[in-house]
């Protein structure tokens, strides 16, 4: 682009490694130079061999003691407010303390590192005998923070204070921060508030300390409180709190619709068979997921939903992880590997005379979709899918609890012809496809992530490490002649993407999957065939194919 000629009276200013032009107006006042700024990234540094936290590199926070305190309007307001209130919130060794103004102080003759205006203020208040005198003599909160960090201020004979209460109410927040509707960050200390910066175009999270200071980065907050936030202990504490309060991992209240809306979709005969919650033994099968964030998040989401709906689930886990699950406040027992855990849950339910509900530990939502699009015919396949997607997004979706879903399934099972003993949900989370399928299938695959087993002698094949739910479905079909799959009931589950559980059994080449598929084809000839589009690690199941194969 062509450079515009400088107008008369304009001057070229050099400095800071660059050149800028500014024009003088009629009054001879220069327009301010635009200064490029960038946010400094806080870095966490640890002492070699000690693991002690140091101040973040490049940070100008008061806790680092690197920058001299300056006289700001905010600081003067804080000092005036403290004089009116009779106390001041100070951060001392990572703790926010409400220090009374009568607290006695002792200052050094000179504070190291102070120059010019900061040194002049220090000379004005260093002879003060208590906190009130220091503030009255011109000391600002930043000055006192700096003096503590530099060792120029001592509390005599000792510091007498109480812990500052937090988080601060919105009325006491500093300007420039608004309420954030997002869930509270799980790692944030309990006495800190959080909001959204109003002077930033991007959605910048703001964290407000008990002394009304604003910070924006988790590593900086870790330096202030002098501890690592979000470690395993922090995750466990957060998880237990959310479960006890009936919230999900994000801290949101659990939102499900009335059970009556779901049960209204049952026929009169099915409603007559509707069981009570006490008739179930709720079992969650899990392994190696209680020590990492993704796993704990799934555990909290499942446990909270079960407990909120009146269930008392038992967790069947691998022997090495029992104590890890119990730390989360769960009723956990050692079940062994996947299929032995499933069989122990079935045996416990049978011994109690109850129906067994088995649940995976990574389900985030249960939904029931009303409607039926099977009658769509004579239209293009793409148009059919478009209509199905619109129907799936409609208001005819009911978000239900896992307990209500289990009661719904068992009512349909007990009222169904042929009295199936195994019931389940649509095998994918695609609601549009579920609406294009018949409402109930009696010979379809029952997904192992959520099913109801009603006192049947069928058990899992413990020689299988994967695909065990396919084999279990076939066992029920061979024993009882039918299963019941409600294709309007779907779950949202992580399946193969999370760590731990069956994922740790799979290998990158798919050999374990193929080994278990070979077992299926050997036990149930004619029922399974390779999936045409998803590779050799997946199969398609068609139960009538077994009879046809035998007839041949």
Short mmCIF file of C-alpha atoms in Angstrom, two decimals:
data_model
loop_
_atom_site.label_atom_id
_atom_site.label_comp_id
_atom_site.label_asym_id
_atom_site.label_seq_id
_atom_site.Cartn_x
_atom_site.Cartn_y
_atom_site.Cartn_z
CA UNK A 1 0.00 0.00 0.00
CA UNK A 2 1.15 3.57 -0.66
CA UNK A 3 2.28 5.55 2.35
CA UNK A 4 0.20 8.65 2.96
CA UNK A 5 2.18 11.93 3.03
CA UNK A 6 2.62 13.47 6.45
CA UNK A 7 0.54 16.56 7.03
CA UNK A 8 2.11 19.85 7.92
CA UNK A 9 2.96 19.96 11.60
CA UNK A 10 3.26 16.20 11.96
CA UNK A 11 6.41 14.86 13.52
CA UNK A 12 8.07 11.48 13.36
CA UNK A 13 8.71 9.86 16.69
CA UNK A 14 11.19 7.05 17.17
CA UNK A 15 11.49 4.90 20.20
CA UNK A 16 11.03 1.43 21.58
CA UNK A 17 12.61 -0.17 18.53
CA UNK A 18 9.95 1.08 16.10
CA UNK A 19 8.77 4.17 14.26
CA UNK A 20 5.37 5.76 14.60
CA UNK A 21 3.81 8.92 13.27
CA UNK A 22 1.50 11.14 15.21
CA UNK A 23 -0.16 14.34 14.16
CA UNK A 24 -0.51 17.49 16.19
CA UNK A 25 -3.87 19.15 16.10
CA UNK A 26 -4.73 22.79 16.34
CA UNK A 27 -4.00 22.81 20.06
CA UNK A 28 -0.60 21.22 19.50
CA UNK A 29 -1.50 18.11 21.52
CA UNK A 30 -0.03 14.85 20.26
CA UNK A 31 -2.29 11.83 19.82
CA UNK A 32 -1.19 8.93 22.03
CA UNK A 33 0.97 6.24 20.52
CA UNK A 34 -0.61 2.85 20.11
CA UNK A 35 1.34 0.46 22.23
CA UNK A 36 1.33 -3.21 21.44
CA UNK A 37 0.73 -5.30 24.53
CA UNK A 38 0.52 -9.00 25.14
CA UNK A 39 -0.59 -11.02 28.12
CA UNK A 40 2.20 -12.59 30.06
CA UNK A 41 1.87 -16.30 30.50
CA UNK A 42 2.34 -17.55 34.02
CA UNK A 43 4.69 -20.49 34.36
CA UNK A 44 4.98 -22.86 37.22
CA UNK A 45 8.48 -23.54 38.48
CA UNK A 46 9.46 -26.13 41.07
CA UNK A 47 12.58 -26.32 43.19
CA UNK A 48 14.72 -29.27 42.20
CA UNK A 49 14.19 -32.08 44.67
CA UNK A 50 11.88 -30.04 46.89
CA UNK A 51 8.72 -29.67 44.79
CA UNK A 52 8.02 -26.27 46.38
CA UNK A 53 6.14 -23.80 44.23
CA UNK A 54 7.90 -20.60 43.18
CA UNK A 55 6.38 -17.43 41.82
CA UNK A 56 5.38 -17.57 38.14
CA UNK A 57 8.00 -16.32 35.72
CA UNK A 58 7.13 -12.95 34.25
CA UNK A 59 4.22 -12.33 36.61
CA UNK A 60 3.80 -8.90 38.18
CA UNK A 61 1.42 -10.14 40.85
CA UNK A 62 1.86 -8.77 44.36
CA UNK A 63 2.66 -12.27 45.61
CA UNK A 64 5.87 -12.44 43.59
CA UNK A 65 7.42 -9.29 45.09
CA UNK A 66 9.04 -8.49 41.75
CA UNK A 67 7.21 -5.25 40.97
CA UNK A 68 7.14 -2.20 43.17
CA UNK A 69 3.72 -1.23 44.50
CA UNK A 70 2.13 1.82 42.94
CA UNK A 71 -0.45 4.27 44.23
CA UNK A 72 -3.66 3.42 42.37
CA UNK A 73 -7.22 4.60 42.74
CA UNK A 74 -8.23 1.05 43.59
CA UNK A 75 -5.63 0.85 46.34
CA UNK A 76 -6.80 4.12 47.88
CA UNK A 77 -10.39 2.88 47.85
CA UNK A 78 -9.38 -0.38 49.52
CA UNK A 79 -7.48 1.49 52.24
CA UNK A 80 -10.44 3.80 52.88
CA UNK A 81 -12.83 0.83 53.02
CA UNK A 82 -10.56 -0.96 55.50
CA UNK A 83 -10.48 2.10 57.77
CA UNK A 84 -14.29 2.21 57.75
CA UNK A 85 -14.68 -1.53 58.28
CA UNK A 86 -11.99 -1.91 60.93
CA UNK A 87 -10.09 -4.74 59.22
CA UNK A 88 -8.14 -5.58 56.07
CA UNK A 89 -7.90 -8.85 54.15
CA UNK A 90 -4.25 -9.80 53.69
CA UNK A 91 -2.74 -12.83 51.97
CA UNK A 92 -0.16 -14.44 54.25
CA UNK A 93 1.60 -17.63 53.15
CA UNK A 94 -1.21 -18.65 50.83
CA UNK A 95 -4.04 -17.90 53.28
CA UNK A 96 -6.43 -14.96 53.14
CA UNK A 97 -6.80 -13.52 56.64
CA UNK A 98 -9.09 -10.85 58.06
CA UNK A 99 -6.58 -8.75 60.01
CA UNK A 100 -7.98 -6.23 62.54
CA UNK A 101 -6.61 -2.70 62.34
CA UNK A 102 -5.37 -2.93 65.93
CA UNK A 103 -2.79 -5.53 64.84
CA UNK A 104 0.64 -4.30 65.92
CA UNK A 105 3.31 -3.96 63.24
CA UNK A 106 7.05 -3.42 63.03
CA UNK A 107 8.78 -2.10 59.91
CA UNK A 108 12.44 -2.09 58.91
CA UNK A 109 14.15 1.28 58.53
CA UNK A 110 14.30 0.74 54.77
CA UNK A 111 12.44 -1.65 52.49
CA UNK A 112 14.73 -3.20 49.87
CA UNK A 113 13.86 -2.59 46.24
CA UNK A 114 11.78 0.55 46.74
CA UNK A 115 12.60 3.69 44.79
CA UNK A 116 11.04 7.13 44.17
CA UNK A 117 7.32 7.34 45.05
CA UNK A 118 7.16 3.86 46.61
CA UNK A 119 10.08 4.71 48.89
CA UNK A 120 8.50 8.04 49.85
CA UNK A 121 5.27 6.31 50.91
CA UNK A 122 7.26 3.79 52.92
CA UNK A 123 9.10 6.58 54.75
CA UNK A 124 5.72 8.07 55.60
CA UNK A 125 4.26 5.00 57.33
CA UNK A 126 7.25 2.94 58.50
CA UNK A 127 7.00 4.45 61.97
CA UNK A 128 3.41 3.23 62.44
CA UNK A 129 2.75 0.97 65.40
CA UNK A 130 -0.35 -0.80 64.10
CA UNK A 131 -2.28 -1.44 60.90
CA UNK A 132 -4.67 1.48 61.38
CA UNK A 133 -1.83 3.96 61.80
CA UNK A 134 -0.09 2.60 58.70
CA UNK A 135 -3.19 3.01 56.52
CA UNK A 136 -3.86 6.47 57.94
CA UNK A 137 -0.25 7.45 57.13
CA UNK A 138 -0.67 6.60 53.46
CA UNK A 139 0.09 2.87 53.25
CA UNK A 140 -1.90 1.01 50.61
CA UNK A 141 -2.73 -2.73 50.59
CA UNK A 142 -0.21 -3.28 47.78
CA UNK A 143 2.47 -1.67 49.94
CA UNK A 144 1.76 -4.04 52.81
CA UNK A 145 1.75 -7.09 50.51
CA UNK A 146 5.10 -6.01 49.11
CA UNK A 147 6.56 -5.38 52.56
CA UNK A 148 5.54 -8.86 53.74
CA UNK A 149 7.14 -10.48 50.69
CA UNK A 150 10.35 -8.51 51.14
CA UNK A 151 10.54 -9.21 54.87
CA UNK A 152 10.26 -5.52 55.76
CA UNK A 153 7.06 -5.99 57.80
CA UNK A 154 6.61 -8.15 60.88
CA UNK A 155 3.53 -8.76 63.03
CA UNK A 156 4.25 -8.33 66.75
CA UNK A 157 4.14 -10.18 68.97
CA UNK A 158 2.29 -12.44 66.49
CA UNK A 159 -0.40 -12.24 63.86
CA UNK A 160 -3.89 -12.52 65.36
CA UNK A 161 -6.48 -12.89 62.60
CA UNK A 162 -9.27 -15.12 61.37
CA UNK A 163 -9.76 -16.66 57.95
CA UNK A 164 -11.50 -14.32 55.52
CA UNK A 165 -14.93 -15.49 54.50
CA UNK A 166 -15.50 -16.24 50.86
CA UNK A 167 -16.47 -16.30 48.12
CA UNK A 168 -17.23 -12.60 47.92
CA UNK A 169 -20.84 -11.68 47.08
CA UNK A 170 -21.40 -10.00 43.72
CA UNK A 171 -22.02 -6.65 45.44
CA UNK A 172 -18.39 -6.62 46.63
CA UNK A 173 -16.80 -7.61 43.33
CA UNK A 174 -14.44 -5.10 41.71
CA UNK A 175 -15.74 -3.28 38.61
CA UNK A 176 -15.30 -4.90 35.21
CA UNK A 177 -16.59 -8.37 36.15
CA UNK A 178 -20.07 -9.78 35.66
CA UNK A 179 -21.73 -12.99 36.80
CA UNK A 180 -20.86 -16.05 34.70
CA UNK A 181 -23.70 -18.52 34.13
CA UNK A 182 -21.27 -21.35 33.43
CA UNK A 183 -20.68 -23.99 36.13
CA UNK A 184 -18.12 -23.25 38.80
CA UNK A 185 -14.63 -24.53 37.86
CA UNK A 186 -14.08 -27.71 39.83
CA UNK A 187 -10.48 -26.83 40.74
CA UNK A 188 -11.19 -23.31 42.07
CA UNK A 189 -10.76 -22.93 45.88
CA UNK A 190 -14.05 -22.70 47.74
CA UNK A 191 -13.41 -19.18 49.03
CA UNK A 192 -12.86 -17.74 45.52
CA UNK A 193 -15.60 -16.32 43.31
CA UNK A 194 -15.65 -16.49 39.52
CA UNK A 195 -17.15 -14.36 36.79
CA UNK A 196 -16.62 -13.00 33.28
CA UNK A 197 -14.50 -10.01 32.30
CA UNK A 198 -16.68 -7.27 30.80
CA UNK A 199 -13.92 -5.23 29.19
CA UNK A 200 -12.63 -8.07 27.01
CA UNK A 201 -14.21 -9.03 23.68
CA UNK A 202 -13.36 -12.67 24.23
CA UNK A 203 -15.04 -14.62 27.02
CA UNK A 204 -12.27 -14.22 29.56
CA UNK A 205 -12.86 -15.99 32.86
CA UNK A 206 -12.14 -13.90 35.93
CA UNK A 207 -11.41 -15.36 39.36
CA UNK A 208 -11.96 -13.11 42.38
CA UNK A 209 -9.90 -13.74 45.51
CA UNK A 210 -11.31 -13.10 49.02
CA UNK A 211 -9.44 -9.78 49.01
CA UNK A 212 -11.33 -8.69 45.84
CA UNK A 213 -8.32 -9.07 43.54
CA UNK A 214 -8.92 -10.44 40.04
CA UNK A 215 -6.83 -13.14 38.38
CA UNK A 216 -7.26 -14.95 35.09
CA UNK A 217 -5.03 -18.02 35.08
CA UNK A 218 -5.02 -21.17 37.16
CA UNK A 219 -1.19 -21.37 37.49
CA UNK A 220 -1.16 -17.87 38.99
CA UNK A 221 -3.81 -18.84 41.53
CA UNK A 222 -1.75 -21.90 42.42
CA UNK A 223 1.18 -19.62 43.23
CA UNK A 224 -1.01 -17.44 45.43
CA UNK A 225 -2.53 -20.25 47.48
CA UNK A 226 0.81 -22.12 47.41
CA UNK A 227 -0.61 -25.46 46.42
CA UNK A 228 -1.35 -27.38 43.27
CA UNK A 229 -5.02 -27.21 42.37
CA UNK A 230 -6.83 -30.02 40.63
CA UNK A 231 -4.69 -32.95 41.75
CA UNK A 232 -6.21 -36.31 42.59
CA UNK A 233 -7.13 -35.23 46.12
CA UNK A 234 -8.87 -32.15 44.75
CA UNK A 235 -10.78 -34.20 42.20
CA UNK A 236 -11.89 -36.69 44.86
CA UNK A 237 -13.08 -33.91 47.17
CA UNK A 238 -14.96 -32.21 44.33
CA UNK A 239 -16.53 -35.50 43.22
CA UNK A 240 -17.82 -36.36 46.69
CA UNK A 241 -19.29 -32.88 47.07
CA UNK A 242 -21.16 -33.05 43.74
CA UNK A 243 -22.58 -36.50 44.48
CA UNK A 244 -23.82 -35.42 47.93
CA UNK A 245 -25.44 -32.29 46.47
CA UNK A 246 -27.10 -34.10 43.56
CA UNK A 247 -25.06 -32.37 40.85
CA UNK A 248 -23.09 -33.52 37.85
CA UNK A 249 -19.33 -33.15 37.48
CA UNK A 250 -19.66 -29.58 36.17
CA UNK A 251 -21.61 -28.55 39.26
CA UNK A 252 -24.91 -28.23 37.39
CA UNK A 253 -28.14 -29.43 39.01
CA UNK A 254 -29.42 -32.66 37.48
CA UNK A 255 -32.23 -31.96 35.05
CA UNK A 256 -34.65 -34.76 34.28
CA UNK A 257 -38.31 -34.61 33.45
CA UNK A 258 -41.12 -36.11 35.44
CA UNK A 259 -41.26 -39.91 35.53
CA UNK A 260 -44.99 -39.60 34.89
CA UNK A 261 -44.30 -38.30 31.37
CA UNK A 262 -42.31 -41.42 30.56
CA UNK A 263 -44.73 -43.83 32.21
CA UNK A 264 -47.60 -42.25 30.27
CA UNK A 265 -46.04 -43.85 27.17
CA UNK A 266 -46.78 -47.31 28.61
CA UNK A 267 -49.97 -49.17 27.81
CA UNK A 268 -52.53 -49.87 30.52
CA UNK A 269 -51.33 -53.46 30.75
CA UNK A 270 -47.70 -52.34 31.03
CA UNK A 271 -48.47 -49.76 33.72
CA UNK A 272 -50.05 -52.53 35.76
CA UNK A 273 -46.62 -54.25 35.74
CA UNK A 274 -44.65 -51.12 36.69
CA UNK A 275 -42.13 -52.13 39.42
CA UNK A 276 -40.94 -50.08 42.38
CA UNK A 277 -37.36 -48.90 42.83
CA UNK A 278 -36.81 -51.43 45.64
CA UNK A 279 -37.34 -54.31 43.19
CA UNK A 280 -34.00 -53.60 41.46
CA UNK A 281 -30.37 -54.24 42.25
CA UNK A 282 -28.51 -51.40 40.50
CA UNK A 283 -24.97 -52.38 39.50
CA UNK A 284 -22.31 -50.24 37.86
CA UNK A 285 -19.49 -52.20 36.23
CA UNK A 286 -16.24 -50.27 36.09
CA UNK A 287 -12.46 -50.66 36.24
CA UNK A 288 -9.39 -48.43 36.52
CA UNK A 289 -11.26 -45.13 36.19
CA UNK A 290 -11.21 -43.67 39.70
CA UNK A 291 -7.80 -42.00 39.48
CA UNK A 292 -8.04 -39.80 36.39
CA UNK A 293 -10.25 -36.86 35.53
CA UNK A 294 -12.26 -38.29 32.63
CA UNK A 295 -13.09 -41.43 34.57
CA UNK A 296 -14.04 -39.59 37.76
CA UNK A 297 -16.25 -37.23 35.76
CA UNK A 298 -18.18 -40.19 34.33
CA UNK A 299 -18.44 -41.80 37.76
CA UNK A 300 -19.92 -38.64 39.28
CA UNK A 301 -22.43 -38.22 36.45
CA UNK A 302 -23.72 -41.80 36.81
CA UNK A 303 -23.69 -42.01 40.61
CA UNK A 304 -25.40 -38.64 41.08
CA UNK A 305 -28.24 -39.58 38.73
CA UNK A 306 -28.80 -42.91 40.41
CA UNK A 307 -28.74 -41.53 43.95
CA UNK A 308 -30.97 -38.57 43.06
CA UNK A 309 -33.58 -41.00 41.70
CA UNK A 310 -33.64 -43.07 44.89
CA UNK A 311 -31.25 -45.91 43.99
CA UNK A 312 -28.32 -47.17 46.05
CA UNK A 313 -25.99 -48.60 43.43
CA UNK A 314 -23.16 -51.02 44.03
CA UNK A 315 -19.98 -50.69 41.98
CA UNK A 316 -18.31 -53.89 40.73
CA UNK A 317 -14.69 -53.05 39.96
CA UNK A 318 -11.29 -54.65 39.50
CA UNK A 319 -9.61 -55.76 42.70
CA UNK A 320 -6.70 -53.32 42.43
CA UNK A 321 -9.02 -50.29 42.24
CA UNK A 322 -11.48 -51.03 45.05
CA UNK A 323 -10.00 -48.51 47.49
CA UNK A 324 -9.79 -45.83 44.79
CA UNK A 325 -13.54 -46.15 44.18
CA UNK A 326 -14.32 -46.19 47.89
CA UNK A 327 -12.43 -42.90 48.30
CA UNK A 328 -15.14 -41.36 46.14
CA UNK A 329 -17.77 -42.50 48.63
CA UNK A 330 -19.00 -45.40 46.50
CA UNK A 331 -20.21 -48.81 47.63
CA UNK A 332 -17.50 -50.69 45.73
CA UNK A 333 -16.69 -54.41 45.76
CA UNK A 334 -14.10 -56.44 43.91
CA UNK A 335 -15.66 -58.25 40.99
CA UNK A 336 -12.56 -59.16 39.01
CA UNK A 337 -12.36 -58.65 35.28
CA UNK A 338 -15.28 -57.57 33.10
CA UNK A 339 -17.32 -60.75 32.69
CA UNK A 340 -16.69 -62.08 36.24
CA UNK A 341 -17.86 -58.70 37.57
CA UNK A 342 -21.02 -58.92 35.49
CA UNK A 343 -21.73 -62.45 36.69
CA UNK A 344 -21.18 -61.52 40.33
CA UNK A 345 -23.69 -58.68 39.94
CA UNK A 346 -26.22 -61.10 38.44
CA UNK A 347 -25.65 -63.57 41.28
CA UNK A 348 -26.08 -60.86 43.94
CA UNK A 349 -29.35 -59.73 42.38
CA UNK A 350 -30.68 -63.29 42.19
CA UNK A 351 -29.75 -63.94 45.81
CA UNK A 352 -31.74 -60.85 46.82
CA UNK A 353 -34.67 -61.83 44.62
CA UNK A 354 -34.39 -58.67 42.54
CA UNK A 355 -34.04 -57.70 38.89
CA UNK A 356 -30.48 -56.74 37.97
CA UNK A 357 -29.74 -53.44 36.23
CA UNK A 358 -26.21 -53.18 34.86
CA UNK A 359 -24.88 -49.76 33.92
CA UNK A 360 -21.63 -48.53 32.40
CA UNK A 361 -19.71 -45.80 34.19
CA UNK A 362 -19.59 -43.37 31.26
CA UNK A 363 -23.25 -42.69 30.43
CA UNK A 364 -24.07 -38.99 30.41
CA UNK A 365 -27.79 -38.98 29.54
CA UNK A 366 -30.88 -41.19 29.12
CA UNK A 367 -33.58 -40.07 26.64
CA UNK A 368 -36.92 -41.34 25.38
CA UNK A 369 -38.10 -40.16 21.95
CA UNK A 370 -41.79 -40.28 21.18
CA UNK A 371 -43.06 -40.83 17.67
CA UNK A 372 -42.76 -43.31 14.84
CA UNK A 373 -41.51 -42.59 11.32
CA UNK A 374 -41.72 -46.12 9.95
CA UNK A 375 -44.74 -45.12 7.91
CA UNK A 376 -42.56 -42.82 5.78
CA UNK A 377 -42.44 -44.44 2.37
CA UNK A 378 -42.12 -43.41 -1.22
CA UNK A 379 -39.72 -40.57 -0.43
CA UNK A 380 -36.02 -40.10 -0.98
CA UNK A 381 -33.72 -41.60 1.67
CA UNK A 382 -32.09 -38.22 2.33
CA UNK A 383 -35.50 -36.61 2.82
CA UNK A 384 -36.46 -39.40 5.19
CA UNK A 385 -33.33 -38.78 7.26
CA UNK A 386 -33.99 -35.04 7.25
CA UNK A 387 -37.48 -35.55 8.64
CA UNK A 388 -36.14 -38.01 11.20
CA UNK A 389 -33.53 -35.50 12.38
CA UNK A 390 -36.18 -32.80 12.73
CA UNK A 391 -38.34 -35.17 14.76
CA UNK A 392 -35.37 -36.07 16.98
CA UNK A 393 -34.83 -32.38 17.76
CA UNK A 394 -38.48 -31.77 18.57
CA UNK A 395 -40.05 -31.36 21.99
CA UNK A 396 -41.15 -35.01 21.98
CA UNK A 397 -37.89 -35.92 23.72
CA UNK A 398 -38.04 -36.84 27.40
CA UNK A 399 -34.83 -36.72 29.45
CA UNK A 400 -35.23 -39.42 32.09
CA UNK A 401 -33.31 -40.80 35.05
CA UNK A 402 -31.64 -44.23 34.83
CA UNK A 403 -34.01 -45.50 37.51
CA UNK A 404 -37.09 -44.43 35.52
CA UNK A 405 -35.60 -46.02 32.38
CA UNK A 406 -35.07 -49.32 34.22
CA UNK A 407 -38.62 -49.33 35.61
CA UNK A 408 -39.98 -48.53 32.14
CA UNK A 409 -38.08 -51.43 30.55
CA UNK A 410 -39.06 -53.98 33.17
CA UNK A 411 -42.73 -53.01 32.93
CA UNK A 412 -42.66 -53.64 29.17
CA UNK A 413 -40.76 -56.92 29.65
CA UNK A 414 -43.22 -58.31 32.19
CA UNK A 415 -46.22 -57.36 30.07
CA UNK A 416 -44.74 -58.63 26.79
CA UNK A 417 -45.79 -61.84 25.10
CA UNK A 418 -43.24 -64.60 25.60
CA UNK A 419 -42.01 -63.00 28.85
CA UNK A 420 -38.47 -61.92 27.82
CA UNK A 421 -35.95 -61.82 30.65
CA UNK A 422 -33.51 -59.32 29.11
CA UNK A 423 -34.33 -55.75 28.13
CA UNK A 424 -32.23 -52.93 26.74
CA UNK A 425 -32.01 -49.72 24.75
CA UNK A 426 -31.27 -48.72 21.16
CA UNK A 427 -27.61 -49.64 20.53
CA UNK A 428 -26.51 -46.19 19.29
CA UNK A 429 -27.13 -42.62 20.39
CA UNK A 430 -28.63 -41.66 17.01
CA UNK A 431 -32.20 -40.65 17.82
CA UNK A 432 -33.12 -40.17 14.15
CA UNK A 433 -32.27 -43.79 13.32
CA UNK A 434 -34.18 -44.98 16.36
CA UNK A 435 -37.34 -43.25 15.09
CA UNK A 436 -36.98 -44.99 11.73
CA UNK A 437 -36.88 -48.37 13.48
CA UNK A 438 -39.74 -50.37 14.95
CA UNK A 439 -40.60 -49.28 18.49
CA UNK A 440 -39.71 -52.65 20.04
CA UNK A 441 -37.38 -55.41 18.81
CA UNK A 442 -37.59 -58.92 20.22
CA UNK A 443 -34.58 -60.48 18.51
CA UNK A 444 -32.13 -57.58 18.40
CA UNK A 445 -28.78 -57.06 20.08
CA UNK A 446 -28.96 -55.82 23.70
CA UNK A 447 -26.20 -53.34 24.49
CA UNK A 448 -24.18 -54.11 27.63
CA UNK A 449 -23.95 -50.47 28.69
CA UNK A 450 -27.49 -50.45 30.10
CA UNK A 451 -29.77 -53.45 30.44
CA UNK A 452 -32.31 -55.06 32.79
CA UNK A 453 -31.99 -58.77 33.62
CA UNK A 454 -35.04 -60.30 35.29
CA UNK A 455 -34.00 -63.46 37.17
CA UNK A 456 -32.78 -65.68 34.36
CA UNK A 457 -30.23 -68.52 34.60
CA UNK A 458 -28.26 -67.03 31.67
CA UNK A 459 -24.74 -65.84 32.50
CA UNK A 460 -21.81 -64.21 30.71
CA UNK A 461 -19.10 -66.33 29.11
CA UNK A 462 -16.03 -65.56 31.25
CA UNK A 463 -13.66 -66.64 28.48
CA UNK A 464 -14.65 -63.50 26.56
CA UNK A 465 -12.99 -60.15 27.20
CA UNK A 466 -14.88 -58.13 24.57
CA UNK A 467 -18.21 -58.53 22.69
CA UNK A 468 -19.58 -60.32 25.76
CA UNK A 469 -22.94 -58.55 25.41
CA UNK A 470 -23.48 -60.13 21.96
CA UNK A 471 -22.96 -63.58 23.45
CA UNK A 472 -25.22 -62.75 26.41
CA UNK A 473 -28.01 -61.67 24.04
CA UNK A 474 -27.75 -64.92 22.11
CA UNK A 475 -27.87 -66.92 25.35
CA UNK A 476 -31.16 -65.25 26.26
CA UNK A 477 -32.61 -65.79 22.80
CA UNK A 478 -31.67 -69.46 22.94
CA UNK A 479 -33.04 -69.89 26.48
CA UNK A 480 -36.19 -67.74 26.42
CA UNK A 481 -36.92 -67.22 22.72
CA UNK A 482 -37.01 -63.42 22.90
CA UNK A 483 -35.48 -60.26 24.36
CA UNK A 484 -37.00 -56.78 24.51
CA UNK A 485 -35.18 -53.79 23.07
CA UNK A 486 -36.96 -50.46 23.31
CA UNK A 487 -35.74 -48.55 20.27
CA UNK A 488 -37.15 -45.24 21.50
CA UNK A 489 -34.97 -45.29 24.60
CA UNK A 490 -31.39 -44.19 23.92
CA UNK A 491 -28.31 -43.43 26.00
CA UNK A 492 -25.33 -41.18 25.37
CA UNK A 493 -22.17 -43.05 26.26
CA UNK A 494 -18.43 -42.68 25.61
CA UNK A 495 -18.05 -46.32 24.47
CA UNK A 496 -14.57 -46.73 22.97
CA UNK A 497 -13.13 -43.24 23.50
CA UNK A 498 -12.46 -43.10 27.24
CA UNK A 499 -9.60 -44.62 29.18
CA UNK A 500 -9.77 -47.62 31.51
CA UNK A 501 -12.39 -50.36 31.47
CA UNK A 502 -12.70 -52.43 28.31
CA UNK A 503 -10.66 -49.84 26.42
CA UNK A 504 -7.53 -51.04 28.21
CA UNK A 505 -8.21 -54.56 26.86
CA UNK A 506 -8.37 -53.47 23.22
CA UNK A 507 -5.23 -53.27 21.13
CA UNK A 508 -4.46 -50.87 18.30
CA UNK A 509 -4.42 -53.63 15.67
CA UNK A 510 -7.81 -55.04 16.70
CA UNK A 511 -6.51 -58.54 17.43
CA UNK A 512 -8.47 -58.84 20.70
CA UNK A 513 -11.67 -57.84 18.93
CA UNK A 514 -11.15 -60.45 16.22
CA UNK A 515 -10.36 -63.16 18.79
CA UNK A 516 -13.68 -62.57 20.53
CA UNK A 517 -15.54 -62.37 17.22
CA UNK A 518 -14.14 -65.81 16.39
CA UNK A 519 -15.61 -67.13 19.66
CA UNK A 520 -19.01 -65.66 18.74
CA UNK A 521 -19.02 -67.24 15.30
CA UNK A 522 -17.98 -70.59 16.72
CA UNK A 523 -20.66 -70.58 19.43
CA UNK A 524 -23.46 -69.10 17.30
CA UNK A 525 -22.98 -70.15 13.67
CA UNK A 526 -24.99 -68.19 11.13
CA UNK A 527 -25.86 -65.38 13.55
CA UNK A 528 -22.89 -63.05 13.02
CA UNK A 529 -21.18 -61.69 9.94
CA UNK A 530 -18.49 -59.02 9.49
CA UNK A 531 -19.69 -55.44 9.36
CA UNK A 532 -19.57 -54.12 5.83
CA UNK A 533 -18.41 -50.56 6.59
CA UNK A 534 -16.79 -50.58 10.04
CA UNK A 535 -13.97 -53.03 9.46
CA UNK A 536 -13.17 -56.49 10.74
CA UNK A 537 -13.44 -55.45 14.41
CA UNK A 538 -17.24 -55.04 14.24
CA UNK A 539 -20.03 -57.48 13.44
CA UNK A 540 -23.68 -57.54 12.48
CA UNK A 541 -26.07 -59.82 14.35
CA UNK A 542 -29.17 -61.44 12.85
CA UNK A 543 -30.69 -64.11 15.05
CA UNK A 544 -32.97 -65.80 12.45
CA UNK A 545 -29.81 -66.57 10.47
CA UNK A 546 -28.89 -69.26 13.00
CA UNK A 547 -32.02 -71.29 12.28
CA UNK A 548 -31.47 -70.94 8.55
CA UNK A 549 -27.88 -72.13 8.91
CA UNK A 550 -28.94 -75.18 10.92
CA UNK A 551 -31.63 -76.02 8.39
CA UNK A 552 -29.06 -76.03 5.61
#
